Short mmCIF file of C-alpha atoms in Angstrom, two decimals:
data_model
loop_
_atom_site.label_atom_id
_atom_site.label_comp_id
_atom_site.label_asym_id
_atom_site.label_seq_id
_atom_site.Cartn_x
_atom_site.Cartn_y
_atom_site.Cartn_z
CA MET A 1 258.84 242.75 164.70
CA SER A 2 259.25 244.53 161.69
CA ALA A 3 256.63 245.98 159.80
CA HIS A 4 257.87 244.05 156.57
CA ALA A 5 257.70 240.92 158.69
CA ALA A 6 254.09 241.56 160.35
CA ALA A 7 252.36 242.19 156.78
CA LYS A 8 250.69 239.52 155.29
CA PRO A 9 251.46 237.85 152.35
CA ARG A 10 249.89 239.36 148.76
CA THR A 11 247.77 236.06 147.50
CA ARG A 12 246.71 235.87 144.00
CA ARG A 13 243.26 236.48 142.68
CA ARG A 14 241.80 232.97 141.97
CA VAL A 15 238.87 231.36 140.05
CA PRO A 16 237.12 229.34 143.43
CA VAL A 17 237.55 225.60 142.51
CA VAL A 18 233.76 225.27 141.95
CA GLU A 19 232.87 228.40 139.82
CA GLY A 20 235.57 227.06 137.58
CA ILE A 21 234.16 223.76 137.23
CA ALA A 22 231.36 225.71 136.22
CA LEU A 23 233.25 228.03 133.65
CA ALA A 24 234.43 224.50 132.09
CA VAL A 25 230.88 223.46 131.74
CA ALA A 26 229.31 226.33 130.58
CA ALA A 27 232.22 226.81 127.75
CA LEU A 28 231.96 222.64 126.93
CA VAL A 29 228.29 223.75 126.43
CA VAL A 30 229.59 226.46 123.67
CA LEU A 31 231.62 223.91 122.49
CA MET A 32 228.93 221.61 122.00
CA ALA A 33 226.74 224.18 120.61
CA VAL A 34 229.51 225.26 118.23
CA ALA A 35 230.57 221.64 117.12
CA GLY A 36 227.78 219.37 117.54
CA PRO A 37 227.87 218.14 114.19
CA LEU A 38 231.53 217.14 114.36
CA LEU A 39 231.87 215.50 117.61
CA ALA A 40 227.96 213.48 117.48
CA PRO A 41 228.98 209.90 116.64
CA TYR A 42 225.82 209.31 115.00
CA ASP A 43 222.81 211.02 112.72
CA PRO A 44 220.52 212.52 115.82
CA TYR A 45 217.33 211.58 113.87
CA ALA A 46 218.40 208.37 112.02
CA VAL A 47 215.62 205.99 113.32
CA ASP A 48 216.77 202.05 113.46
CA LEU A 49 214.28 200.34 115.71
CA SER A 50 216.26 197.65 115.63
CA ARG A 51 218.08 198.89 118.38
CA SER A 52 215.45 200.69 120.74
CA LEU A 53 216.43 201.70 123.98
CA LEU A 54 219.50 200.35 124.00
CA PRO A 55 221.53 200.73 127.27
CA PRO A 56 224.65 202.83 127.53
CA SER A 57 227.35 200.56 126.11
CA ALA A 58 230.55 201.20 124.39
CA GLU A 59 228.86 201.45 120.79
CA HIS A 60 226.15 203.90 122.00
CA TRP A 61 227.66 205.70 125.61
CA LEU A 62 224.36 206.96 126.60
CA GLY A 63 222.24 204.05 125.18
CA THR A 64 219.29 204.74 122.59
CA ASP A 65 215.58 206.22 122.88
CA SER A 66 212.56 204.46 122.00
CA ASN A 67 213.36 205.03 118.16
CA GLY A 68 216.62 203.95 118.21
CA ARG A 69 218.60 207.22 117.43
CA ASP A 70 221.88 207.68 119.24
CA VAL A 71 221.17 209.48 122.78
CA LEU A 72 224.94 211.33 123.09
CA SER A 73 224.52 212.56 119.71
CA ARG A 74 221.18 214.16 120.84
CA VAL A 75 222.05 215.74 123.49
CA LEU A 76 225.02 217.49 121.75
CA TYR A 77 222.98 218.59 118.65
CA GLY A 78 220.51 219.98 121.53
CA ALA A 79 223.23 222.19 122.78
CA ARG A 80 222.76 223.57 119.27
CA VAL A 81 219.03 223.92 119.50
CA THR A 82 218.54 225.16 123.18
CA LEU A 83 221.51 227.43 123.81
CA PRO A 84 221.16 229.44 120.71
CA ALA A 85 217.35 230.16 121.48
CA THR A 86 218.55 230.69 125.10
CA LEU A 87 220.44 233.36 123.94
CA VAL A 88 217.91 234.69 121.35
CA VAL A 89 215.16 235.26 123.83
CA ILE A 90 217.98 237.09 126.71
CA ALA A 91 219.23 239.15 123.60
CA ALA A 92 215.76 240.02 122.90
CA SER A 93 214.45 240.57 126.27
CA THR A 94 217.79 242.92 127.35
CA LEU A 95 217.27 245.08 124.28
CA ILE A 96 213.68 246.02 125.10
CA GLY A 97 214.68 246.22 128.88
CA LEU A 98 217.17 248.60 127.72
CA LEU A 99 215.43 250.94 125.52
CA ILE A 100 212.34 250.71 128.58
CA GLY A 101 214.55 251.21 131.24
CA THR A 102 216.43 254.36 129.73
CA LEU A 103 212.97 256.12 128.65
CA ALA A 104 212.22 255.44 131.86
CA ALA A 105 215.22 257.02 133.57
CA LEU A 106 215.64 260.08 131.35
CA GLY A 107 212.33 260.83 129.98
CA GLY A 108 210.87 262.30 132.68
CA LYS A 109 208.53 262.06 135.64
CA VAL A 110 205.40 261.15 133.22
CA VAL A 111 207.24 258.80 131.25
CA ASP A 112 208.87 257.12 133.99
CA GLU A 113 205.08 256.65 135.75
CA VAL A 114 203.61 254.95 132.59
CA LEU A 115 206.58 252.80 131.81
CA MET A 116 207.38 251.51 135.29
CA ARG A 117 203.56 250.90 135.94
CA ILE A 118 203.74 248.78 132.91
CA THR A 119 206.39 246.90 133.80
CA ASP A 120 205.35 246.39 137.73
CA ILE A 121 202.34 244.98 135.86
CA GLY A 122 204.77 242.10 134.15
CA LEU A 123 206.92 241.73 137.11
CA SER A 124 203.80 240.71 138.83
CA LEU A 125 202.96 237.89 136.82
CA PRO A 126 205.34 234.33 136.43
CA ALA A 127 207.15 235.26 132.96
CA ILE A 128 206.13 230.94 132.76
CA ILE A 129 202.55 231.70 132.58
CA LEU A 130 202.72 234.68 130.78
CA ALA A 131 204.72 232.73 127.91
CA LEU A 132 202.68 229.78 128.29
CA GLY A 133 199.90 231.93 127.26
CA LEU A 134 201.18 233.50 124.29
CA ALA A 135 203.12 230.45 122.95
CA ALA A 136 199.94 228.57 123.13
CA ALA A 137 198.10 231.43 121.31
CA LEU A 138 201.05 231.69 118.53
CA GLY A 139 201.28 228.17 118.13
CA PRO A 140 203.72 225.04 119.49
CA GLY A 141 206.93 225.93 118.34
CA LEU A 142 210.61 226.63 119.19
CA SER A 143 210.17 229.86 117.65
CA SER A 144 206.58 230.27 119.21
CA ALA A 145 208.25 229.57 122.63
CA VAL A 146 211.01 232.44 121.66
CA ILE A 147 208.89 234.95 120.90
CA ALA A 148 206.60 234.60 123.70
CA LEU A 149 209.16 234.21 126.60
CA SER A 150 211.23 237.37 124.88
CA LEU A 151 208.30 239.93 125.17
CA THR A 152 207.63 238.41 129.26
CA TRP A 153 210.62 238.13 130.16
CA TRP A 154 212.12 242.14 129.75
CA PRO A 155 210.22 243.86 133.46
CA GLY A 156 213.21 242.78 134.64
CA TYR A 157 215.82 243.97 132.83
CA ALA A 158 213.67 247.10 132.53
CA ARG A 159 213.53 247.89 136.54
CA LEU A 160 217.39 247.52 136.73
CA VAL A 161 218.61 249.71 133.85
CA ARG A 162 216.21 252.41 134.57
CA THR A 163 218.09 252.13 138.67
CA LEU A 164 221.43 251.70 137.23
CA VAL A 165 220.75 255.04 134.65
CA ARG A 166 219.21 257.25 137.37
CA GLU A 167 222.28 256.25 139.16
CA VAL A 168 224.61 257.00 137.06
CA LYS A 169 223.44 259.83 135.21
CA ASP A 170 223.87 262.01 138.42
CA ALA A 171 227.45 261.05 139.39
CA GLU A 172 229.91 264.16 139.14
CA TYR A 173 231.81 263.36 136.01
CA VAL A 174 228.41 263.24 133.77
CA ASP A 175 227.55 266.62 135.26
CA ALA A 176 230.67 267.92 134.40
CA ALA A 177 230.29 266.42 130.43
CA ARG A 178 226.96 268.12 130.52
CA VAL A 179 228.41 271.58 131.44
CA MET A 180 231.10 271.10 128.85
CA GLY A 181 228.34 270.49 126.31
CA VAL A 182 228.39 267.17 125.21
CA PRO A 183 225.43 266.62 123.28
CA GLN A 184 222.60 264.63 124.94
CA GLY A 185 223.06 261.58 122.52
CA ARG A 186 226.41 261.43 123.02
CA LEU A 187 226.12 262.24 126.86
CA ILE A 188 223.86 258.57 127.11
CA PHE A 189 226.05 256.57 124.81
CA ARG A 190 229.20 257.39 125.54
CA HIS A 191 228.85 258.27 129.61
CA ILE A 192 226.07 256.91 130.55
CA LEU A 193 224.82 253.50 129.18
CA PRO A 194 228.42 252.02 129.42
CA ASN A 195 229.09 252.81 133.02
CA ALA A 196 225.41 251.39 133.99
CA LEU A 197 225.75 248.34 132.11
CA ASN A 198 228.25 246.68 133.71
CA THR A 199 225.87 245.09 136.53
CA LEU A 200 223.27 244.39 133.57
CA TYR A 201 225.52 241.77 132.01
CA VAL A 202 225.99 239.92 135.28
CA GLN A 203 222.45 240.13 135.44
CA THR A 204 222.26 238.19 132.11
CA THR A 205 224.65 235.58 132.64
CA VAL A 206 222.60 234.62 135.68
CA ASP A 207 219.68 234.42 133.87
CA VAL A 208 220.84 231.82 131.19
CA GLY A 209 220.30 228.97 133.22
CA ALA A 210 216.37 230.15 134.40
CA VAL A 211 215.68 231.04 130.87
CA MET A 212 216.82 227.50 129.41
CA LEU A 213 214.92 226.06 132.29
CA VAL A 214 211.64 227.90 131.27
CA ILE A 215 212.26 227.48 127.26
CA SER A 216 213.01 223.18 127.78
CA GLY A 217 210.14 223.35 130.21
CA LEU A 218 207.63 224.83 127.82
CA SER A 219 208.93 222.35 125.03
CA PHE A 220 208.07 219.47 127.39
CA ILE A 221 204.91 220.75 128.08
CA GLY A 222 203.96 220.70 124.44
CA VAL A 223 204.31 224.42 123.71
CA GLY A 224 207.93 224.94 122.80
CA ALA A 225 210.02 222.52 120.47
CA GLN A 226 208.24 220.05 119.45
CA VAL A 227 209.39 215.64 119.12
CA PRO A 228 211.42 214.71 117.49
CA SER A 229 213.50 217.66 118.17
CA SER A 230 216.77 217.13 120.22
CA GLU A 231 215.78 220.00 122.18
CA TRP A 232 216.69 218.89 125.94
CA GLY A 233 213.06 219.11 126.69
CA ALA A 234 211.29 217.73 124.00
CA MET A 235 214.16 215.08 124.26
CA ILE A 236 212.67 214.73 127.53
CA ALA A 237 209.10 215.04 126.97
CA GLY A 238 209.28 212.42 124.14
CA GLU A 239 210.78 209.50 126.29
CA ALA A 240 208.86 210.11 129.41
CA ASN A 241 206.42 206.96 129.22
CA ASN A 242 210.10 205.12 128.98
CA LEU A 243 211.53 206.38 131.95
CA THR A 244 211.11 203.26 134.37
CA ASN A 245 212.31 200.79 131.80
CA ALA A 246 214.82 202.99 129.80
CA TRP A 247 216.04 206.00 132.41
CA TRP A 248 218.81 206.94 130.48
CA ALA A 249 216.96 208.40 127.56
CA VAL A 250 215.08 210.71 130.03
CA ALA A 251 218.07 210.93 132.53
CA PHE A 252 220.70 212.01 130.27
CA PRO A 253 218.68 215.50 128.74
CA GLY A 254 217.81 216.10 132.18
CA LEU A 255 221.42 216.14 133.29
CA ALA A 256 222.73 218.08 130.37
CA LEU A 257 220.01 220.69 131.06
CA LEU A 258 220.13 220.75 135.21
CA LEU A 259 224.43 220.86 134.83
CA THR A 260 223.76 223.82 131.89
CA ALA A 261 221.65 225.91 134.06
CA LEU A 262 223.76 225.37 137.29
CA ALA A 263 226.80 226.36 135.79
CA PHE A 264 225.74 229.60 134.13
CA ASN A 265 224.43 230.54 137.66
CA LEU A 266 227.45 229.95 139.56
CA VAL A 267 229.12 231.52 136.28
CA GLY A 268 226.63 234.87 137.18
CA ASP A 269 227.15 234.47 140.83
CA TRP A 270 231.08 234.91 140.28
CA LEU A 271 230.73 237.74 137.79
CA ARG A 272 228.43 239.66 140.71
CA VAL A 273 231.01 239.25 143.14
CA ARG A 274 234.01 240.28 141.21
CA ASN A 275 232.05 243.50 139.71
CA ASP A 276 230.55 244.36 143.51
CA PRO A 277 233.19 245.75 145.96
CA THR A 278 230.77 245.54 148.82
CA ILE A 279 230.29 241.90 148.14
CA ARG A 280 233.67 241.15 147.72
CA GLN A 281 234.64 242.70 150.71
CA GLU A 282 232.09 240.35 153.12
CA ALA A 283 233.62 237.47 151.57
CA ARG A 284 236.72 237.69 152.86
#
């Protein structure tokens, strides 16, 4: 048998089916957040007690809540509340973690020890407990939840960035740039950080689902978004007493939250496999 005949046929790299569905769901949620007002058939805050707790029908696809508001419209608008709040937390905590992690990796032994001990304290306590205390101190509201979570979610990013920067700063091409006299600032922002952050953006994608669940959880227990907000956690909290006789008012915002968190988790896992040759090799 010739070597040509024995060679395995080349296969095109494709997105796995499950991850493809997850990517589509994540894209749909982003579309809902951008175009919610155009897609919603009713005003999500219009109260009509004569239509209270109507089951799903051709007129109201996902039914109505206890105040006669269309559940589908509120779920669509909810994406405009829940997703942006989540992204603000991710962006803010990433910036804090990036700053602290970089300073720890490049600032010398004393700076590293001090910053990492502070980071370890943050990692030793559940983020949701710290966020709950801070949000309660700041007062109920979505802004309080976002600020509180941003101030408690950064330690994981700081630890990750420190590890990545320490690995990259000892690479041969960085040493070569240093020998050539590249200024320290240019060395950090043009050579070290860009090559250290390939893993960080994967982690932030995975964390979207976790942060979203925590934000909705804070809204559910009353320290995040307040009723009658269309934030998904607040929607569930507002209709929790009607679960037995109007399940749709609770189930559909809960399902939107579940599917969105799961979709971003799967997309993040897929990105991790794509960017880590070791994991990709083991998966074959």
